[in-house]
XYZ file of C-alpha atoms in Angstrom:
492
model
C -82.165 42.951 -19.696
C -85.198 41.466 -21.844
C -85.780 40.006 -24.921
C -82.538 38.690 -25.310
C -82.256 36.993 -28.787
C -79.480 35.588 -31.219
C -79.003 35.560 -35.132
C -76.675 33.800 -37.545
C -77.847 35.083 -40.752
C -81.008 36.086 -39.912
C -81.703 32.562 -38.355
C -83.298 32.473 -34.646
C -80.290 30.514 -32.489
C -81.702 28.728 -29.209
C -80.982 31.049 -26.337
C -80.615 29.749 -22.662
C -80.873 31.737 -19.531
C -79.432 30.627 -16.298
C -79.273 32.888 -13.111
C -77.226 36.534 -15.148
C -75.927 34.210 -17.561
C -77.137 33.628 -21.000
C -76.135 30.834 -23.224
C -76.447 30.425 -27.200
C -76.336 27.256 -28.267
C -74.884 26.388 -32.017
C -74.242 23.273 -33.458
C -70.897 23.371 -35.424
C -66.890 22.720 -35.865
C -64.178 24.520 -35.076
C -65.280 27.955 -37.225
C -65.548 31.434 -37.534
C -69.174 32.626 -37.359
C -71.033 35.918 -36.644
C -73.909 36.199 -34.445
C -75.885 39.193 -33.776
C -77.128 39.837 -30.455
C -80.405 41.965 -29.441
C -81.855 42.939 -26.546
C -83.475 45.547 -24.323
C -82.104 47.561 -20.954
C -85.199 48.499 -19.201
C -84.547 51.454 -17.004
C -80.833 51.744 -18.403
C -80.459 55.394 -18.311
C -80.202 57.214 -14.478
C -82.296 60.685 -14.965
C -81.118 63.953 -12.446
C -82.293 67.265 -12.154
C -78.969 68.360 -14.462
C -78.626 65.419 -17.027
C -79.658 61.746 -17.526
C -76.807 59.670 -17.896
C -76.065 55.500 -19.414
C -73.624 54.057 -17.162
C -73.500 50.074 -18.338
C -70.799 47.918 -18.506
C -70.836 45.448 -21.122
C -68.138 43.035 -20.471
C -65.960 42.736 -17.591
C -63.436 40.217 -16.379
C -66.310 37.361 -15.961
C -66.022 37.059 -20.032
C -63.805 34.780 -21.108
C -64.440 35.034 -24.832
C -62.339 37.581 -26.940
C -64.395 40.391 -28.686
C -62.116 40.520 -32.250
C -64.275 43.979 -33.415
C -65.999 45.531 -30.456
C -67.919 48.557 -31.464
C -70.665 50.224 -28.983
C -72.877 53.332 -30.621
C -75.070 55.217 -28.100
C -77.945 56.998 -29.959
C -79.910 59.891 -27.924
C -83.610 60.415 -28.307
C -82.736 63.439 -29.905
C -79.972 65.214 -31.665
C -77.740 67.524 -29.216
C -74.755 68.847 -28.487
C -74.384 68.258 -24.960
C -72.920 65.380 -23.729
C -70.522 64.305 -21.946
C -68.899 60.786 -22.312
C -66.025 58.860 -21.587
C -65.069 54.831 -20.665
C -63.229 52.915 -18.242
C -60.076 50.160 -18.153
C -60.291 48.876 -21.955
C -63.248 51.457 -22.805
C -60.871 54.538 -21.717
C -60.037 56.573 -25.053
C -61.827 55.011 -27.542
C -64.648 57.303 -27.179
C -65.806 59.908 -30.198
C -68.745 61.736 -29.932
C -70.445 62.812 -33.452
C -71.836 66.143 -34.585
C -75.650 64.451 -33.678
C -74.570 63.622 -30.196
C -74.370 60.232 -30.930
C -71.234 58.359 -29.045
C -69.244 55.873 -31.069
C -66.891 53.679 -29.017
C -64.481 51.860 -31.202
C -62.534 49.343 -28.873
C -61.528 46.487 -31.563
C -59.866 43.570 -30.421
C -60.679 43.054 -26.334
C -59.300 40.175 -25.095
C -61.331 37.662 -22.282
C -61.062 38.756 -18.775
C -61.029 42.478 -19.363
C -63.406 44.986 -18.353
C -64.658 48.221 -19.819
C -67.598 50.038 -18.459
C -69.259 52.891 -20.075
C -70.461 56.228 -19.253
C -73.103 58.896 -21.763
C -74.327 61.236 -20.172
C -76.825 63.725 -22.204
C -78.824 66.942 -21.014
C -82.100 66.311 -19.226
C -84.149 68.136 -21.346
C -84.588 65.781 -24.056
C -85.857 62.784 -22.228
C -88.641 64.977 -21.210
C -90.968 61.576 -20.708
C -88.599 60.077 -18.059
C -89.016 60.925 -14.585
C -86.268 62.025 -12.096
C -84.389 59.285 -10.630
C -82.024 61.379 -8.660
C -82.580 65.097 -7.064
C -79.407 65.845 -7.477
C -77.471 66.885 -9.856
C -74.604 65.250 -11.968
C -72.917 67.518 -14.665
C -69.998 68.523 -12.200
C -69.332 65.096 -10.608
C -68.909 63.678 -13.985
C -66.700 66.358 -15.496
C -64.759 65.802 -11.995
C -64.406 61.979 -12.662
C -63.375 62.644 -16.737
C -60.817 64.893 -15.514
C -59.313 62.739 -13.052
C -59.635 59.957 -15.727
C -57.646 61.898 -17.546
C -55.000 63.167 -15.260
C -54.514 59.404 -14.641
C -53.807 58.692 -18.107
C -51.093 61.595 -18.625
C -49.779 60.391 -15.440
C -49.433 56.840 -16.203
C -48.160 58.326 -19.829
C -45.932 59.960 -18.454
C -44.536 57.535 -16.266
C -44.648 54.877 -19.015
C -42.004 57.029 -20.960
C -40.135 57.464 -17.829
C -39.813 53.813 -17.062
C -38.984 53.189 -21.132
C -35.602 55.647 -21.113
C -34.804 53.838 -18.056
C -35.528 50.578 -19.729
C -33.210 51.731 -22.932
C -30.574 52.966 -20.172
C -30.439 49.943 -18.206
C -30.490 47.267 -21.182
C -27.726 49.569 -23.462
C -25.175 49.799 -20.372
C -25.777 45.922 -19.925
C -25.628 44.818 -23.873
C -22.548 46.520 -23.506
C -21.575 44.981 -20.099
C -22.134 41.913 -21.955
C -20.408 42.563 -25.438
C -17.176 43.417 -23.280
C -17.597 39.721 -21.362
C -17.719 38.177 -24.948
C -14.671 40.079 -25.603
C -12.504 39.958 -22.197
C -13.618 35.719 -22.824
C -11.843 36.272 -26.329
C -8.845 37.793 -25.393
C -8.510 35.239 -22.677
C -8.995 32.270 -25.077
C -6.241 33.989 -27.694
C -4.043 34.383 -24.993
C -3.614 30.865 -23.571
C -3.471 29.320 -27.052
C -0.298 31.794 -27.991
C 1.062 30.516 -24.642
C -0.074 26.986 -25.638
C 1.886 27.249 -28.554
C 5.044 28.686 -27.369
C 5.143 26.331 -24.774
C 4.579 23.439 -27.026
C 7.291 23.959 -30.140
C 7.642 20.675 -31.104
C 4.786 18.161 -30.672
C 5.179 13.913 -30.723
C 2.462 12.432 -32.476
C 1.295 10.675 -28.847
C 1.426 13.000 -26.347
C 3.569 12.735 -23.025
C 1.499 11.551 -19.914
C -0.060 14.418 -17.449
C -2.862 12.498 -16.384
C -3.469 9.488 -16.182
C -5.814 8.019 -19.291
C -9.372 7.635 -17.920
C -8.849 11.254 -16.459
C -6.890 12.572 -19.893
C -10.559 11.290 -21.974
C -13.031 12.358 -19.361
C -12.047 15.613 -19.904
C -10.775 15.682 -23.758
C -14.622 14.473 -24.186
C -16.202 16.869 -22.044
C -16.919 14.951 -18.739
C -19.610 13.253 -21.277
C -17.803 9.529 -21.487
C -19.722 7.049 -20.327
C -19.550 4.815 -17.391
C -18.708 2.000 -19.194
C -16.133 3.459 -21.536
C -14.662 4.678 -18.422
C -14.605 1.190 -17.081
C -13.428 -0.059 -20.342
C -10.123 2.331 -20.608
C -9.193 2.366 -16.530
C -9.032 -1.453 -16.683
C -6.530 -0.728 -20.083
C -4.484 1.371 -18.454
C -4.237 -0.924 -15.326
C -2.964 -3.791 -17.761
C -0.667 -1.215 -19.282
C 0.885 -0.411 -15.863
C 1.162 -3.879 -14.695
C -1.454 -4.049 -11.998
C -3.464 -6.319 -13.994
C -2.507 -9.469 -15.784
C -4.488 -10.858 -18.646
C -4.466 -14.837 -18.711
C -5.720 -17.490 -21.710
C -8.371 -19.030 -19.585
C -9.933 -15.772 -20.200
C -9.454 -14.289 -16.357
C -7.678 -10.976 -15.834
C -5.613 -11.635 -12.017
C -4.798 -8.871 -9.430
C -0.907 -8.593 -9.678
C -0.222 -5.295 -8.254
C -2.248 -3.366 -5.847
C -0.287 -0.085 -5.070
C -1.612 2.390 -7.658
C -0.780 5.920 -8.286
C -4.826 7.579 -8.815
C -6.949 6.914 -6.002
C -9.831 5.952 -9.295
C -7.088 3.051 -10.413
C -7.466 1.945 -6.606
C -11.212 2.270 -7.039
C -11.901 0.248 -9.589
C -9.448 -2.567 -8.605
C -11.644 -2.602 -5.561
C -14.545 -2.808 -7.607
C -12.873 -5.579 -9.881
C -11.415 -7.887 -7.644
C -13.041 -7.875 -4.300
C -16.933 -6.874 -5.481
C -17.011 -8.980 -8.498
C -14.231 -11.018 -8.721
C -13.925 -14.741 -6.597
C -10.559 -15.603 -5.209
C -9.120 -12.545 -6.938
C -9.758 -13.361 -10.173
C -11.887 -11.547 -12.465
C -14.122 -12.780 -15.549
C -17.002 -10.694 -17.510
C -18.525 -14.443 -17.374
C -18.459 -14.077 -13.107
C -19.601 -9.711 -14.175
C -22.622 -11.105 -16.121
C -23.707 -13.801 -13.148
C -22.900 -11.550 -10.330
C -25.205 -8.622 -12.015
C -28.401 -10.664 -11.825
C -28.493 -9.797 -8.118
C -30.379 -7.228 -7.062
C -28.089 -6.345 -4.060
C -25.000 -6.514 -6.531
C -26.845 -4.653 -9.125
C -27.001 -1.425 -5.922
C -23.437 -1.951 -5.182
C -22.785 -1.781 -8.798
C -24.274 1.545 -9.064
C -22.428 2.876 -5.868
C -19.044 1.999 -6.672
C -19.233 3.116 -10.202
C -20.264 6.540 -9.303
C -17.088 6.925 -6.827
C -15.183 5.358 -9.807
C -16.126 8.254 -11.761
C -16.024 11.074 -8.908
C -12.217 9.648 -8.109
C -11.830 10.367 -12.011
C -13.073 13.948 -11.789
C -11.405 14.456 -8.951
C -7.697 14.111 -10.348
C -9.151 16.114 -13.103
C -9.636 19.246 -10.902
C -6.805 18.635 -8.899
C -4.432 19.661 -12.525
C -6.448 23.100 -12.259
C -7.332 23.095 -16.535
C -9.484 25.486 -16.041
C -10.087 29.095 -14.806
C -13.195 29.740 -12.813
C -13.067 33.674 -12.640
C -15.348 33.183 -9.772
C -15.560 36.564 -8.624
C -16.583 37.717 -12.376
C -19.444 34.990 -12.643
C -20.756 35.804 -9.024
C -20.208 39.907 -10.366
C -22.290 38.688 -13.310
C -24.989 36.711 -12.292
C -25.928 39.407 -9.440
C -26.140 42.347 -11.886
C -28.311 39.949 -14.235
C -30.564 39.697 -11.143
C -31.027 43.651 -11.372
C -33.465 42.908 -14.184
C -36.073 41.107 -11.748
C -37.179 44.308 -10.177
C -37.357 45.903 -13.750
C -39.162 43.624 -15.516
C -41.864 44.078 -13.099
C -41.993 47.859 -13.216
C -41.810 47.315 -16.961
C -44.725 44.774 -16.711
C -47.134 47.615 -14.996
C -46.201 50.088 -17.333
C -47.345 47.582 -20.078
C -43.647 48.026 -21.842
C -43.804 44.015 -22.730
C -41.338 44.544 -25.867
C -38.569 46.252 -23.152
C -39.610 43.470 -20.725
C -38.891 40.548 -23.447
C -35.537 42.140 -24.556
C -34.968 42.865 -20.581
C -35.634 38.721 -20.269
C -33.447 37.723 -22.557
C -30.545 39.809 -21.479
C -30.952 38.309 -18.252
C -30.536 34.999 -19.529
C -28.350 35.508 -21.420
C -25.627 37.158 -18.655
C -27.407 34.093 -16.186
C -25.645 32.116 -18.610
C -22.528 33.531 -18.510
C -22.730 33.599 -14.934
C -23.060 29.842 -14.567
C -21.133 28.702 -17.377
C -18.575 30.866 -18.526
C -14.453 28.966 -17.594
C -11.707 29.249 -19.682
C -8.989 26.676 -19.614
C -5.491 26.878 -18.478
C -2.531 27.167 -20.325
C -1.959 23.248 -19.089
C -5.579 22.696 -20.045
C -4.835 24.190 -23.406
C -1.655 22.355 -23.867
C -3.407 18.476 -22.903
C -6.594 19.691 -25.405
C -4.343 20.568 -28.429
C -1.991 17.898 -27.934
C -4.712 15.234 -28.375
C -6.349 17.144 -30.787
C -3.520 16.937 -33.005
C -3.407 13.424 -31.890
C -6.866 12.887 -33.189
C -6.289 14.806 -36.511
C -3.154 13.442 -37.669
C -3.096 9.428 -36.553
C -5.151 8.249 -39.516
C -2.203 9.999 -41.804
C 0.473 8.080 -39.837
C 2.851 6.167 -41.274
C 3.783 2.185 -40.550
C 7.609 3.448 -40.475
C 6.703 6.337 -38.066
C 4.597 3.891 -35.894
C 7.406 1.013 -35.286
C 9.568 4.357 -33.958
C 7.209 4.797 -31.086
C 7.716 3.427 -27.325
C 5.347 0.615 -26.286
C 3.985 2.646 -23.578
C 3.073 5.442 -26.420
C 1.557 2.246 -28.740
C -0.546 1.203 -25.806
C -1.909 4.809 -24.455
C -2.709 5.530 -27.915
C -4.940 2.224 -28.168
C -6.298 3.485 -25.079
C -6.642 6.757 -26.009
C -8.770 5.662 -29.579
C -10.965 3.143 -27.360
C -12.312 5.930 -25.437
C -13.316 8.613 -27.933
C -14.927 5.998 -29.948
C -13.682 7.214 -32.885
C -14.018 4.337 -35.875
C -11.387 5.921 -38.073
C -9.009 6.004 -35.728
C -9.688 2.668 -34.206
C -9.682 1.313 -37.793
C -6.286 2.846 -38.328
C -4.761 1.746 -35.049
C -5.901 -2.179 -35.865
C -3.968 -2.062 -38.934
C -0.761 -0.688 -37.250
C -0.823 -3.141 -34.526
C -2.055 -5.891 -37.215
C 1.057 -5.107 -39.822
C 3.333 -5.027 -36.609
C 2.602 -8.608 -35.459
C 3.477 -9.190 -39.628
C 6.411 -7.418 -39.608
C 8.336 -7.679 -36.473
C 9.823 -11.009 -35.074
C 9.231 -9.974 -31.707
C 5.837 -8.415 -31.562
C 4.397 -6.680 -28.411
C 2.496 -9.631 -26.971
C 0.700 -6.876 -24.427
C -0.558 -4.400 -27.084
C -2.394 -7.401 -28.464
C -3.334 -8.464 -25.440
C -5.004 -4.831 -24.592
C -5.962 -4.497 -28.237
C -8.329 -7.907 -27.496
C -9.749 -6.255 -24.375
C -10.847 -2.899 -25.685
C -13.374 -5.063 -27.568
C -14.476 -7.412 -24.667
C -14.150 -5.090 -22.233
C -16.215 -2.578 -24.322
C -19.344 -5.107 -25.110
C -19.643 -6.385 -21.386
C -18.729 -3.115 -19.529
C -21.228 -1.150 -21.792
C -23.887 -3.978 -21.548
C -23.621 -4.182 -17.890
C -23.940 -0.129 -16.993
C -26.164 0.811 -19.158
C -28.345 -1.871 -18.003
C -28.264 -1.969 -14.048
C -25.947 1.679 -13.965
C -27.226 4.113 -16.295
C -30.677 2.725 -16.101
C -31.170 1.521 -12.460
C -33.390 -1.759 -13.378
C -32.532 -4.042 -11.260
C -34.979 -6.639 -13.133
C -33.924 -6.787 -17.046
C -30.748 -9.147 -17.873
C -28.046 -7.500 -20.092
C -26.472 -9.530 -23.174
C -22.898 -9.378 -23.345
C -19.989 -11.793 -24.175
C -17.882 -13.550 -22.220
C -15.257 -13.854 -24.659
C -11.457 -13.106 -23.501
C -7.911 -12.026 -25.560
C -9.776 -13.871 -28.790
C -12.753 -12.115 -28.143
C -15.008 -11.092 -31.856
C -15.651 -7.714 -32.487
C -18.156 -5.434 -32.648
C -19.336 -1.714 -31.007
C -16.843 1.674 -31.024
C -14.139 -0.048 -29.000
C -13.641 -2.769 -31.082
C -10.983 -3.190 -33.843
């Protein structure tokens, strides 16, 4: 190549050669300009005894710019009808040859990084000047190579539409493997609630006790409750069972150590023998003890038993249905697609291979997700969801009929979904009681004061050496006891 050279509007652009490369250089922002290129292939065109043929490639996968309108015209020395012409990779097809013998190849858009060689070959005769580059001739070899080109083609065709009924096959026997999973989960779903409800005629406005409360919110919440809600309502329910005794000096004393959860035993080991001196326990001794880094490690460790010992009594009521063998069924037909997609990816089929993709998500998902509850899992979620959805309507009358223990689990119950309504509404009751009753329940006030200390210094404390892991920043919480202020989602 010679006299390479490079216009914007008729204006000579600074052209750089170095080594095969050559480089324009053009001051400018990020725009849209055209430049036209010129230059000269000295001894281009191959002359045999038969024809003389231009074989040149003019991009290949070196380039890394995209060509957005890439047109190539071949004019012969003189006008003829003989010639023979075809391309390669991106060049393949896009060849028409005009009345004049000139060869037009329209290849539009071609993308960085592809290649696309061309071949024009034209009878000898008219390039009469040149001189014989070859003895040999040509014409055969190159209507061999066009043919083969083109058997290629119809056999990669061919294949292509092969590969695409397949493709339509495969992903309509799936989408409906998949629409009869959505509707096997719904029938499923409708059948435990009908059981749900016939096993559940009559409902109390507190629920009877099948777990125990830390495990009843973990899971009414979705396993998402935090550590220090958790804390918060397992030391609640301790008080509520007697294991723990709330004092006026602000100290909360080990009174009972036999506990029915193994995650009630936890955390009174974590209470009174990791942070608690002499078995007694203050959020003032939490706070002191938490500036150690040691303590702040052993923190960490025994809360994340706490909550395993919590999920574990959760599993062990079996709420939910794994349908293992359906999920494992699932998830290794979704698998199927892997080979597919890659067969799809040769045959350039990229809108099967996207919908192929998603499908395979999508029944991935399934495969990993997909659990329906039990009927007891049913019972335990509707139960408290009526419990949620009807306790701000509840009466003062209807309240005073309740059992203590019902009173204090639903205190619990309203600390840990941080619900504000509900707390709200369960202040007033408890409020109005200590009004209207001589004898008022000295423990529901009592708990009522700890869900809001508990909840400031608990949350304070695991979300800053727990939840976080710095060992090096100082939490703020209060050390305030029964008469504690309020403030946060557990207080009232």
């Amino acid at each position: 190549m010679t006299d390479f050279n490079a216009q914007e509007n008729g204006k000579q652009l600074e052209v750089e050669k170095e080594d095969a490369t050559y480089i324009i250089h053009r001051p400018g922002e990020d725009e849209t300009i055209t430049i036209e290129l010129s230059y000269i292939i000295e001894n281009g065109v191959e002359v045999y005894e038969d024809m003389a043929q231009f074989y040149w490639p003019f991009f290949d996968s070196n380039n890394e710019t995209d060509y957005e309108n890439m047109t190539i015209t071949v004019h012969p020395p003189k006008t003829t009808s003989d010639v023979i012409a075809y391309g390669y990779h991106s060049a393949y097809g896009t060849e028409k040859i005009e009345n004049d013998g000139v060869v037009i190849f329209e290849m539009g858009l071609v993308e960085g990084g592809e290649k696309g060689n061309i071949r024009v070959a034209y009878d000898r005769d008219i390039f009469s000047a040149a001189s014989v580059t070859h003895n040999e001739t040509i014409r055969d070899k190159l209507l061999h190579e066009q043919q083969e080109l083109a058997d290629k083609e119809a056999d990669f065709l061919n294949a292509q539409k092969n590969w695409e009924n397949v493709a339509i096959i495969v992903i309509s026997v799936l989408s409906l493997y998949f629409l009869l999973l959505l509707f096997y989960a719904w029938r499923k779903r409708q059948a435990t609630l009908l059981e749900a409800e016939r096993q559940t005629p009559a409902r109390s406005i507190v629920p009877k006790e099948v777990m125990s409360m830390p495990a009843t919110i973990y899971y009414f919440r979705h396993f998402t409750t935090g550590l220090g809600d958790l804390l918060t309502i397992g030391m609640m329910d301790l008080v509520r069972k007697g294991n723990i005794e709330i004092r006026g000096d602000d100290t909360y004393h080990l009174i009972n150590k036999q506990t029915e959860h193994k995650h009630e035993g936890q955390l009174i080991h974590l209470l009174f023998r990791k942070l608690a001196e002499k078995g007694t326990f203050s959020f003032e001794q939490l706070e002191s003890l938490l500036k150690s880094s040691s303590n702040q490690q052993m923190f960490r460790t025994e809360l994340a038993k706490y909550q395993g010992l919590i999920m574990q009594e959760v599993k062990s009521h079996q709420l939910f249905n794994q349908h293992a063998k359906l999920r494992w069924f699932t998830g290794v037909v979704s698998l199927l697609f892997i080979p597919l997609m890659i067969v799809l990816g040769i045959y350039e089929l990229y809108m099967w291979l996207f919908i192929s993709l998603a499908l395979m998500v999508v029944l991935l998902t399934f495969a990993f997700i997909f659990k329906t509850r039990t009927v007891k899992g049913q019972i335990i979620k509707q139960e408290w969801d009526h419990f949620k959805n009807h306790f701000s309507g509840l009466e003062s009358s209807s309240w005073y009929t309740l059992s203590d223990d019902d009173k204090e689990r639903a205190l619990i119950f309203t600390t840990g979904i941080n619900d504000k309504k509900l707390a709200e509404k369960n202040r007033f009751l408890i409020n109005n009681q200590k009004d209207d009753q001589e004898e008022s329940d000295e423990l529901l006030f009592l708990m009522l004061a700890l869900s809001t200390t508990a909840h400031l210094n608990f949350g304070a404390a695991t979300q800053t050496y727990a939840e976080s892991g710095s060992g090096s920043t100082s939490y703020s919480g209060t050390g305030t006891g029964v008469g504690g202020g309020g403030g946060g989602s557990g207080a009232f």
